[in-house]
Coordinates of C-alpha atoms in Angstrom, one line a residue:
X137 CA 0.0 0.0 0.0
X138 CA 1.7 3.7 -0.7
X139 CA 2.2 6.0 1.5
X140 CA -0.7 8.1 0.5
X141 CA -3.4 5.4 0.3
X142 CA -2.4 4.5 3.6
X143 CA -2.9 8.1 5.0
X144 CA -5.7 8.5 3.3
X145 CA -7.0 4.8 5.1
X146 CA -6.0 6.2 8.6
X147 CA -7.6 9.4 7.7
X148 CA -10.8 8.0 7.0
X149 CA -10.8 5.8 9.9
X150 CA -9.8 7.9 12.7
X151 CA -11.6 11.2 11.2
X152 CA -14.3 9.0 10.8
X153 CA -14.8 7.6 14.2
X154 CA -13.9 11.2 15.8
X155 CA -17.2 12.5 13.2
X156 CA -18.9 9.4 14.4
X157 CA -18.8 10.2 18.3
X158 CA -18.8 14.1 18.0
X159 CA -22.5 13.2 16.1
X160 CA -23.5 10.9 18.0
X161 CA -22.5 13.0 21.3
X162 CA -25.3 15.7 20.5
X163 CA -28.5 14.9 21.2
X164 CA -27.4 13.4 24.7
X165 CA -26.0 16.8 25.1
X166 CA -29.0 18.6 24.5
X167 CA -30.3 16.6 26.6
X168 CA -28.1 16.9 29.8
X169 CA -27.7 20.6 29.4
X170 CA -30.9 22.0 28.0
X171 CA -31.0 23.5 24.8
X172 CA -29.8 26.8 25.5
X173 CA -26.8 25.3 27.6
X174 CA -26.2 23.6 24.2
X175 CA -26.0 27.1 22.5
X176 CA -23.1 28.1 24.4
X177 CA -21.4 24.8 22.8
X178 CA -22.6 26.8 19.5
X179 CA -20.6 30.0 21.0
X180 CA -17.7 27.8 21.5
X181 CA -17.0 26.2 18.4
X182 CA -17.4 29.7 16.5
X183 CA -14.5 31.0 19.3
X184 CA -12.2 27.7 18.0
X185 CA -12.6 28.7 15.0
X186 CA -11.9 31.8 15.4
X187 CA -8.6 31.1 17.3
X188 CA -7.4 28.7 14.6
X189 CA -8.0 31.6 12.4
X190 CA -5.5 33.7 14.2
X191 CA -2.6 31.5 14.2
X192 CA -0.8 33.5 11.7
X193 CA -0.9 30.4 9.2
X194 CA 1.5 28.7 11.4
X195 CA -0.3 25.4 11.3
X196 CA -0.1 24.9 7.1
X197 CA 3.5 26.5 7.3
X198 CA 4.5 23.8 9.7
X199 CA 2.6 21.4 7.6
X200 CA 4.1 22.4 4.5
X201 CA 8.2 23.1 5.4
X202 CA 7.8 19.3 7.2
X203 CA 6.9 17.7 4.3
X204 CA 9.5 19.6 2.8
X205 CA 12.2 18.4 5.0
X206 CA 11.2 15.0 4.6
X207 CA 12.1 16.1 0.4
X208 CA 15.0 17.0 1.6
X209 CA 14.9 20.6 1.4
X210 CA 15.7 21.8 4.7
X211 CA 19.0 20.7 6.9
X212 CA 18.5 19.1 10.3
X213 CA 19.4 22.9 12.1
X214 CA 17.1 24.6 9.9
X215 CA 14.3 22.5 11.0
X216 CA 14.4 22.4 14.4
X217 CA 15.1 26.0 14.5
X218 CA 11.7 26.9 12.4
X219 CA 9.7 24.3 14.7
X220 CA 11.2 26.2 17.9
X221 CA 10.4 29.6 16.7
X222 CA 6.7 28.8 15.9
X223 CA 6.6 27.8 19.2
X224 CA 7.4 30.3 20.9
X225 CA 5.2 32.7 18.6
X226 CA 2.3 30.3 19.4
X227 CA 2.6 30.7 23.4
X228 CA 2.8 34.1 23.0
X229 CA -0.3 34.6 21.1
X230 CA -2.2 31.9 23.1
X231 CA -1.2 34.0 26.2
X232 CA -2.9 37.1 24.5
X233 CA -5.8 35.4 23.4
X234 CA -6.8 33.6 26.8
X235 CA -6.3 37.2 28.7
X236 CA -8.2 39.1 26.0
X237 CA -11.0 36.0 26.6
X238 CA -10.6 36.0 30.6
X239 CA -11.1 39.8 30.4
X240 CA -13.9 40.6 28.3
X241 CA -16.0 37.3 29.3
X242 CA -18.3 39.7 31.6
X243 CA -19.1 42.2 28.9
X244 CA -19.9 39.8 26.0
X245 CA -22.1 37.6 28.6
X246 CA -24.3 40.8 29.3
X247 CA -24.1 42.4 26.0
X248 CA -23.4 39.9 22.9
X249 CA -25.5 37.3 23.7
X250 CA -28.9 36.6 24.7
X251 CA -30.3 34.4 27.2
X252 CA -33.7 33.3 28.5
X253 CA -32.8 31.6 31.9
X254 CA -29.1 30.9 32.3
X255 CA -27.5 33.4 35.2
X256 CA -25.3 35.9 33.7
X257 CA -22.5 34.5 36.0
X258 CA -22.6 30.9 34.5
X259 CA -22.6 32.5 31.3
X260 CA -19.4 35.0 31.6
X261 CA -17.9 31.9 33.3
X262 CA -18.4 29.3 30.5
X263 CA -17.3 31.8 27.9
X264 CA -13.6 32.3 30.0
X265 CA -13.5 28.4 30.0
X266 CA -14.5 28.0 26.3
X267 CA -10.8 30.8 26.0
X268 CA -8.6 28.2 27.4
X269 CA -9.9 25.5 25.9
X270 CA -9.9 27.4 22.4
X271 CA -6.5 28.4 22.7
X272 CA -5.1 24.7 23.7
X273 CA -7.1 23.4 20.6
X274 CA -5.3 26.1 18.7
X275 CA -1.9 24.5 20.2
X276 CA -3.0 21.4 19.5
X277 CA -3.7 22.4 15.8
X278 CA 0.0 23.4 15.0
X279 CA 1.5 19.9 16.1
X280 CA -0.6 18.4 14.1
X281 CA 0.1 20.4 11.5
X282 CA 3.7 19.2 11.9
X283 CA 3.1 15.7 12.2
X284 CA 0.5 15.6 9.2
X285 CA 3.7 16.9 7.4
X286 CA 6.0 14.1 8.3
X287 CA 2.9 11.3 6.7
X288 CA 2.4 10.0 10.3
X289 CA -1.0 10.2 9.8
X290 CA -1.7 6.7 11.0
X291 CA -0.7 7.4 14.8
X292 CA -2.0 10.8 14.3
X293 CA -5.3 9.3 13.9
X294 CA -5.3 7.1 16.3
X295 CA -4.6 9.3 18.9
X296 CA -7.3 11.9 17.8
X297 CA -9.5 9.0 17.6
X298 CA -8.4 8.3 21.5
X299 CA -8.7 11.7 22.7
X300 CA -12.3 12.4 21.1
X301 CA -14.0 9.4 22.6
X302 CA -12.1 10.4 26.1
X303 CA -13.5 14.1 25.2
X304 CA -17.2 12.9 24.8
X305 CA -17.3 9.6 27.0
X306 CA -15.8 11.9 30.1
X307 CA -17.9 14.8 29.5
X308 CA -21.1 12.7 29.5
X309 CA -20.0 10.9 32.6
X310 CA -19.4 14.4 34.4
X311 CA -22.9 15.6 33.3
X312 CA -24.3 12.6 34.5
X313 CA -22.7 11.6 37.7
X314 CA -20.7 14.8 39.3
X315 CA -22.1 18.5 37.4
X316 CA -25.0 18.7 35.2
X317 CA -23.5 22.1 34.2
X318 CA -21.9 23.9 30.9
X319 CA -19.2 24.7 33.3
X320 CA -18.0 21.3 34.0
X321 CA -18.5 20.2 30.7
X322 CA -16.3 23.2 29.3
X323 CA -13.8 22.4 32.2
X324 CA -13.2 18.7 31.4
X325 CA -12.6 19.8 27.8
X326 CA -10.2 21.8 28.8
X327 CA -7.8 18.8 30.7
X328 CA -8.1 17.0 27.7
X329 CA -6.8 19.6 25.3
X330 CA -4.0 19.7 27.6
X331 CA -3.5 15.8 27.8
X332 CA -3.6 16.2 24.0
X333 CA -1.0 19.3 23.6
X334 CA 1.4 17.3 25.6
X335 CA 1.3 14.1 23.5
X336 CA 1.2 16.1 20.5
X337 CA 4.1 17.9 21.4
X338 CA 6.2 14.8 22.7
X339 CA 5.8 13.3 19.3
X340 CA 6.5 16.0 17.0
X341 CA 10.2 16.5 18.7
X342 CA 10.5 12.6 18.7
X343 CA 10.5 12.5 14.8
X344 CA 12.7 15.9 14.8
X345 CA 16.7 15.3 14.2
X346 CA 19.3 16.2 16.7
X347 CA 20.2 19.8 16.8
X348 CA 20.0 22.3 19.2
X349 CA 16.7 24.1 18.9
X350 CA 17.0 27.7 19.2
X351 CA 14.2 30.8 18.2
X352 CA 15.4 31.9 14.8
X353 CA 13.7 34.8 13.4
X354 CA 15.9 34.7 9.9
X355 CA 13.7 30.6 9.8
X356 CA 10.7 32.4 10.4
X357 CA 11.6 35.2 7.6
X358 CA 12.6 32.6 5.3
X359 CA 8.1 31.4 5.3
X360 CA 6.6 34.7 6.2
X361 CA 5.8 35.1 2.9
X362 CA 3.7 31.9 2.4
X363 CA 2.4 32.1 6.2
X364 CA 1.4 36.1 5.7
X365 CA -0.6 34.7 2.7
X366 CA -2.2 31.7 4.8
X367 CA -2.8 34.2 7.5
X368 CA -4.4 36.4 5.3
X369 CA -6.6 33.9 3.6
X370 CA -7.6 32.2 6.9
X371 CA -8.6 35.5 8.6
X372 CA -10.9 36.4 5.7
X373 CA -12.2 32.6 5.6
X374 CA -12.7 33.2 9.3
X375 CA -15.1 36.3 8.8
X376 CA -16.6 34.0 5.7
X377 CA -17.4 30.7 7.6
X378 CA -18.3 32.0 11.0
X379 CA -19.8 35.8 10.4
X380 CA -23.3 34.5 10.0
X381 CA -23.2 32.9 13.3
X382 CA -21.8 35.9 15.0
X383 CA -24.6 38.0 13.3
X384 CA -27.3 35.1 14.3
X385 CA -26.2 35.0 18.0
X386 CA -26.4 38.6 18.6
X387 CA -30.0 39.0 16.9
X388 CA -31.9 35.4 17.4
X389 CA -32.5 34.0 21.2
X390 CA -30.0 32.1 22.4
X391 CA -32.6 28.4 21.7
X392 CA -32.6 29.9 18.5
X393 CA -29.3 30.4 17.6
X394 CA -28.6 26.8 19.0
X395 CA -31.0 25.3 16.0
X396 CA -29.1 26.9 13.4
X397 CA -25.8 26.1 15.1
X398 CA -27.2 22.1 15.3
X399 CA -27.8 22.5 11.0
X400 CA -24.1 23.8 10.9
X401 CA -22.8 21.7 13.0
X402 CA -24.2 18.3 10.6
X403 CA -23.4 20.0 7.8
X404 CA -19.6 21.0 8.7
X405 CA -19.8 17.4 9.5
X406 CA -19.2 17.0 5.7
X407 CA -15.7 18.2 6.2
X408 CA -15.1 15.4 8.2
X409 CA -15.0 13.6 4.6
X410 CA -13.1 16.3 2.6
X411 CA -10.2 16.5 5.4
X412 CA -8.3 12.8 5.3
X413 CA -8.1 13.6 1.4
X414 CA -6.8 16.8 1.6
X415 CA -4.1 16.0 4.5
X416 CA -3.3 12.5 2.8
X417 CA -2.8 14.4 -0.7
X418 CA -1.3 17.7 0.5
X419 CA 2.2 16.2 1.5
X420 CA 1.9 14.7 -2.0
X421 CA 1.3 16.9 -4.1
X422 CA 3.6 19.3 -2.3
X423 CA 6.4 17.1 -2.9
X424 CA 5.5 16.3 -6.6
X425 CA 5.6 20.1 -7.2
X426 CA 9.4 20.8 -5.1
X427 CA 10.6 17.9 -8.2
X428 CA 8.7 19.8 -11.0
X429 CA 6.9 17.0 -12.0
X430 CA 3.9 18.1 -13.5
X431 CA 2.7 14.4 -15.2
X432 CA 2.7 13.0 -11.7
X433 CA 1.0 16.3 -10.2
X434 CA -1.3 16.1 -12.7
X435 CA -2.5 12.7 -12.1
X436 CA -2.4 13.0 -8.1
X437 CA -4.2 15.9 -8.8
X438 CA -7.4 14.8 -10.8
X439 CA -7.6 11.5 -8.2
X440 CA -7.5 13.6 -5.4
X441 CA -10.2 15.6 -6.7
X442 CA -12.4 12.0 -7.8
X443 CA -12.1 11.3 -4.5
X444 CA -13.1 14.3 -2.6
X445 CA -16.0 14.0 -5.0
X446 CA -16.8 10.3 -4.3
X447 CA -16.4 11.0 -0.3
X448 CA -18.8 14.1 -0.2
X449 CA -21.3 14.0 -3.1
X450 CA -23.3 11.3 -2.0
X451 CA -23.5 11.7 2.0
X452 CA -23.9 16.1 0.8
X453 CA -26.7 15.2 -1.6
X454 CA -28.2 13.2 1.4
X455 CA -28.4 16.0 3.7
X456 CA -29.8 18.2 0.9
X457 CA -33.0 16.2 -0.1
X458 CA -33.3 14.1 3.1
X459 CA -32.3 15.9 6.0
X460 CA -35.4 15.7 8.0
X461 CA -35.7 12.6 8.4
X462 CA -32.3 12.2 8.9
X463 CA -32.5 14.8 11.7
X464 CA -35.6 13.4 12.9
X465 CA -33.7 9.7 13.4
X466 CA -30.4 11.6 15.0
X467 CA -32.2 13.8 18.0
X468 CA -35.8 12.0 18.1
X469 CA -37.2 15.5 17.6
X470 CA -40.1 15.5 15.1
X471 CA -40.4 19.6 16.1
X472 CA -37.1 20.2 16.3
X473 CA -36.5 18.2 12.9
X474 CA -39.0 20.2 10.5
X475 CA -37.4 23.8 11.6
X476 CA -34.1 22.7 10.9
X477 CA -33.8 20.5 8.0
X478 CA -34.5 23.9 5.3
X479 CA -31.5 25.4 7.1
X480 CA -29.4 21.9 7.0
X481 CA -30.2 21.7 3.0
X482 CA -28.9 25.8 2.4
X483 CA -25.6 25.1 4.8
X484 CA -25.0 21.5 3.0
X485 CA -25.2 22.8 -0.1
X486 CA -22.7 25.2 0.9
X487 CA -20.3 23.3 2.3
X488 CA -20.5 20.9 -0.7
X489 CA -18.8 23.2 -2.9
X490 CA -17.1 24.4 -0.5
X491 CA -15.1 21.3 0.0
X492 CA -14.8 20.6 -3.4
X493 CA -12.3 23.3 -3.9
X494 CA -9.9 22.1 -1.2
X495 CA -8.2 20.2 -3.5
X496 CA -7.8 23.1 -6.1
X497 CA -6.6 25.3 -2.2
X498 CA -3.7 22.4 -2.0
X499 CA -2.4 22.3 -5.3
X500 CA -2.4 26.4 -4.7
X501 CA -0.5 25.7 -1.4
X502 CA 2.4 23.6 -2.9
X503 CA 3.1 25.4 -5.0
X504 CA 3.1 28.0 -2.2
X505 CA 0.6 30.3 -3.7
X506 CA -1.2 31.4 -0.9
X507 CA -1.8 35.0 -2.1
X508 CA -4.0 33.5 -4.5
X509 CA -6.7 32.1 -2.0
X510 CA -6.7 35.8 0.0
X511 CA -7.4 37.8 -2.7
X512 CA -10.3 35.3 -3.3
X513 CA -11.5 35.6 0.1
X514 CA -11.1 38.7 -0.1
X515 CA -13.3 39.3 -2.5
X516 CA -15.9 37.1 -1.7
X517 CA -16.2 39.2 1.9
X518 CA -16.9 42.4 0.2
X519 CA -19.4 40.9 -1.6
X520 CA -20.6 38.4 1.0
X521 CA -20.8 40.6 4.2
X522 CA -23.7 43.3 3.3
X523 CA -25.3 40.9 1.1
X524 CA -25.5 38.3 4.3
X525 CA -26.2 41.7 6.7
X526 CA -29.4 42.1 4.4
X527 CA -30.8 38.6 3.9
X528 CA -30.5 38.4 7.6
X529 CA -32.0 41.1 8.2
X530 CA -35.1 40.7 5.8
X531 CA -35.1 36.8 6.6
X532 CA -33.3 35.6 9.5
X533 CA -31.7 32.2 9.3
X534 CA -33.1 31.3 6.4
X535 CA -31.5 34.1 4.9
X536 CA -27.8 33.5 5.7
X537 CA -28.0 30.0 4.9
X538 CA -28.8 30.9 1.6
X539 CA -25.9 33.5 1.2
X540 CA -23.5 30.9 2.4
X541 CA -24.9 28.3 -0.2
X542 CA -24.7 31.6 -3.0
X543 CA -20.8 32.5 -2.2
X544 CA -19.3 28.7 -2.6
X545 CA -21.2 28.2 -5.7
X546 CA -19.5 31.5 -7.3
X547 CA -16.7 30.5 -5.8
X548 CA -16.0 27.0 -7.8
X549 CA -17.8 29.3 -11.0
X550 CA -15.1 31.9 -11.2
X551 CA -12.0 31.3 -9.5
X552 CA -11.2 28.0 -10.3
X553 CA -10.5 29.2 -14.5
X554 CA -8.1 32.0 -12.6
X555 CA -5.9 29.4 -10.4
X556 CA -5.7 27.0 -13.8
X557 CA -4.1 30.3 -15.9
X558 CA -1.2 29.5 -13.9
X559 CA -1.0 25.7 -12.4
X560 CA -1.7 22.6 -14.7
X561 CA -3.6 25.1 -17.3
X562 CA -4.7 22.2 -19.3
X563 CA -6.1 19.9 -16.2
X564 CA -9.2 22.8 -16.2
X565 CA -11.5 21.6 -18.0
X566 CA -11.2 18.2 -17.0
X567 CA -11.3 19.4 -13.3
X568 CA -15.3 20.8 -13.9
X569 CA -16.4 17.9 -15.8
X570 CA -14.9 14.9 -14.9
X571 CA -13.8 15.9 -11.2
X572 CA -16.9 17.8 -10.4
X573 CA -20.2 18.0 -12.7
X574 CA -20.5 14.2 -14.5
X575 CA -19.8 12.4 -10.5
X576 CA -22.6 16.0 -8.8
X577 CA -25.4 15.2 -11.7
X578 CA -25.1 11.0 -11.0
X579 CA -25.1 11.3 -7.9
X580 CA -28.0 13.8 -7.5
X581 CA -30.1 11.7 -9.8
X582 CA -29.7 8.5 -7.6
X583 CA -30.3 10.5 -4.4
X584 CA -33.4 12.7 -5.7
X585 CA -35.2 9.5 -7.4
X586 CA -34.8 6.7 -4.6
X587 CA -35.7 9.8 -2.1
X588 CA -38.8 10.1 -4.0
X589 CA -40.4 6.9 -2.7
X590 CA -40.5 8.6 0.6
X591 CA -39.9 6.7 4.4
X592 CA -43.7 6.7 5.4
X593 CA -45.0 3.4 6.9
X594 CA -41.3 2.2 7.7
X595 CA -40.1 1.6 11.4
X596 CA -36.8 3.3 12.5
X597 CA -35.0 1.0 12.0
X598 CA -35.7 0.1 8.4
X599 CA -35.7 3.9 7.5
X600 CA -32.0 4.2 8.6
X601 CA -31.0 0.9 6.6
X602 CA -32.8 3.0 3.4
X603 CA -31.1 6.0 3.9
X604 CA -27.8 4.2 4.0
X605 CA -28.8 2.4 1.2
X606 CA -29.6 5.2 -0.9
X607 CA -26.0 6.7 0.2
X608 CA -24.1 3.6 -0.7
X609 CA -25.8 3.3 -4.0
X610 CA -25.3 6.7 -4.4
X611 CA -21.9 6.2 -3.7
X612 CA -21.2 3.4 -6.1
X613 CA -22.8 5.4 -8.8
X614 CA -20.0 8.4 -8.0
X615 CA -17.3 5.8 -8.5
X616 CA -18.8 4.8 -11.7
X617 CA -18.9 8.3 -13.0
X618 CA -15.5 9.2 -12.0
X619 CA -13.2 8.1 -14.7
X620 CA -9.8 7.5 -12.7
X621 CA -11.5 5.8 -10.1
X622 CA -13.1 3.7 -12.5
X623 CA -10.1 2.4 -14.1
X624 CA -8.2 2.0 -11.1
X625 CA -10.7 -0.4 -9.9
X626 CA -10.9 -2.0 -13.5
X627 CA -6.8 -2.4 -13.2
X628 CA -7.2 -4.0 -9.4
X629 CA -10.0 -6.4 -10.5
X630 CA -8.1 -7.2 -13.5
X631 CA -5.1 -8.6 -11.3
X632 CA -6.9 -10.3 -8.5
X633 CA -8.6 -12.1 -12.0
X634 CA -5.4 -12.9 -13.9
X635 CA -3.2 -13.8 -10.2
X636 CA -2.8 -17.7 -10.2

């Protein structure tokens, strides 16, 4: 098995498992905190995502310069010295952020966000432990960054895999048997992440050679201007991703809030199937561009892309046309269901294309073209902002679920022919038809017409074993349609035949 297939393997199955419990953790959070306890998980994954934002592209720089090394493009001294310099930069900034959190918890608990019964105190306290916690994720982030460089992805996945089932099997148990409160939920999460940065830490100098480390800033001038790009580009994707929630949680009820925060929360889910691609192919394809070979980019290239396709379409396409009764299986909440499944299908949608350009963002990141992806962002928040500031405005959630759905389509329309001007100008084309369109129209077809013969009169049970049905079939039918995966599998089945 290469290298990258077995990433990609490990990816899948640890990604997969932490998607799985991070799911499957929801509704029994709901209902051991209430649902507007719950929204102040909402509050908390927009502040992680916000701090990962901020880490002045430190975590694809580390990525990127360790696969790099393993190439052989950087001497043992120069290595070390890079890894020790981001690390101090990163304890400094985590040290601003969890002040700037610990101070201004108070204010935003009385005046940016708004509550029905929770004390303002349990509030303000939640949001200083949701800081700390943020920040050690953010920590966490960068050594994995490093260790997704060196292709250890398979014990990188297993330990993620670990630490998320201790994350949601310990928090249950604290809400159950010692607190029923956000508090101790947000304060277990916060030894973990610690218990996490430490491992993550340990193993990332393990795999580092010998040398002295010392804080270099002519190593950290040598990448600022990829990192300035990635910091750039990750800031505006920040205000892109995560504005319509900021916007939501000021002017809808905190119970609210929390139902379009559980229809973003499934539908970012989907990245759970775009990420062990991308990390599995980025060290790849950043390594086929350092040797200039553009046949072998190519081809890594247009697989890459098949795949993301095959891994996304169908469970995307799912989501879209049968998300309430998906929903309605997941939290047992017929109510609940039916108000949240038109905002799921918007946010899906979005994220579908979405994560189909991420392999289009790495081939832009090996090359080390980051400046290309923030003037792209860029772009999109001038238009994005005031157009998501009226919709919400005139239509609530509804309205910015729509306007995230909107950008990502323009996105994949008009950028994509820019980026292809100048990397693999002839792989274009076949990127929208083969990659993309022929594998989207399949697979809606199959989802949309076996959809149509509706769950009524079916028990639970045999409604979950149709949906996945319809999503493996749906599936196999992407496969089909994808040309490279096609033969692949032809060239496989053709030697287990002709093997005596």
């Amino acid at each position: 098995m290469s290298a990258v297939n077995r990433n990609l393997f490990a990816n899948y199955v640890g990604q997969g498992w932490t998607a799985l419990i991070n799911l499957a953790i929801i509704p029994v959070y709901i209902a051991l905190l209430g649902m507007e306890s719950y929204g102040l998980v909402g509050i908390f994954a927009i502040v992680q995502t916000c701090f990962a934002a901020l880490d002045a592209g430190m975590t694809p720089t580390l990525n990127r310069e360790m696969a790099r090394y393993a190439a052989g493009s950087h001497t043992a001294q120069s290595i070390t010295d890079l890894v020790r310099s981001i690390e101090v930069l990163c304890g400094v900034l985590l040290l601003a952020l969890i002040c700037f959190g610990l101070l201004s918890a108070d204010w935003i608990a009385r005046h940016g966000i708004g509550t029905n019964s929770l004390p303002h105190g349990t509030v303000a306290n939640a949001l200083r432990l949701i800081a700390v916690v943020a920040a050690l994720r953010m920590a966490e982030g960068i050594y994995r960054g490093a260790i997704l460089g060196l292709q250890r992805q398979v014990w990188l996945n297993a330990s993620t895999a670990g630490l998320a089932t201790l994350r949601a099997a310990g928090a249950v148990a604290i809400l159950k048997w010692v607190e029923p409160s956000v508090g101790a939920f947000f304060a277990w999460q916060a030894i973990v992440s610690l218990l996490a940065v430490v491992v993550f830490a340990r193993t990332t100098h393990q795999a580092l050679p010998r040398a002295k480390a010392r804080f270099s800033l002519p190593a950290l001038s040598g990448v600022k201007g990829f990192a300035g790009g990635i910091v750039g580009t990750s800031l505006l994707a920040l205000a892109l991703s995560q504005f319509d929630k900021l916007l939501l949680a000021r002017l809808l009820p905190l119970e609210s809030f929390a139902r379009y925060s559980l229809a973003a929360t499934v539908a970012n889910s989907l990245y759970q199937l775009v990420n062990p691609v991308a990390q599995a192919y980025y060290p790849r394809l950043t390594e086929l561009a350092t040797l200039e070979d553009r046949s072998g980019l190519a081809s890594s290239y247009h697989t890459g892309a098949q795949l993301l396709a095959v891994a996304v379409l169908p469970a995307a396409m799912l989501l879209i046309v049968m998300g309430e009764p998906i929903l309605k299986l997941w939290t047992a909440d017929s109510t609940l269901s039916t108000s949240t499944a038109p905002l799921l299908a918007l946010l899906a949608a979005g994220c579908l294309f979405n994560g189909v350009m991420h392999m289009p963002y790495m081939l832009q990141l090996a090359h080390g073209w980051s400046s290309f992806a923030f003037r792209t962002n860029l772009i999109s928040a001038v238009i994005y902002v005031p157009a998501l500031l009226l919709a919400t405005r005139h239509h609530g959630a509804i309205g910015a679920a729509s306007c995230w759905l909107a950008l990502n389509l323009l996105v994949v329309l008009i950028s994509v022919p820019f980026m292809h001007r100048r990397l693999l100008p002839l792989e274009m084309g076949r990127w929208y038809t083969q990659d993309l369109l022929l594998p989207l129209a399949c697979v809606a077809v199959t989802v949309v017409s076996l959809g149509r013969i509706g769950l009524t009169g079916m028990t639970e049970s045999l409604q979950a074993a149709y949906l996945v049905t319809i999503g493996a079939m749906a599936m196999a039918v992407c496969v089909l349609a994808s040309s490279r995966l096609r033969h692949g599998m032809a060239l496989r089945l053709r030697r287990l035949v002709q093997r005596p």
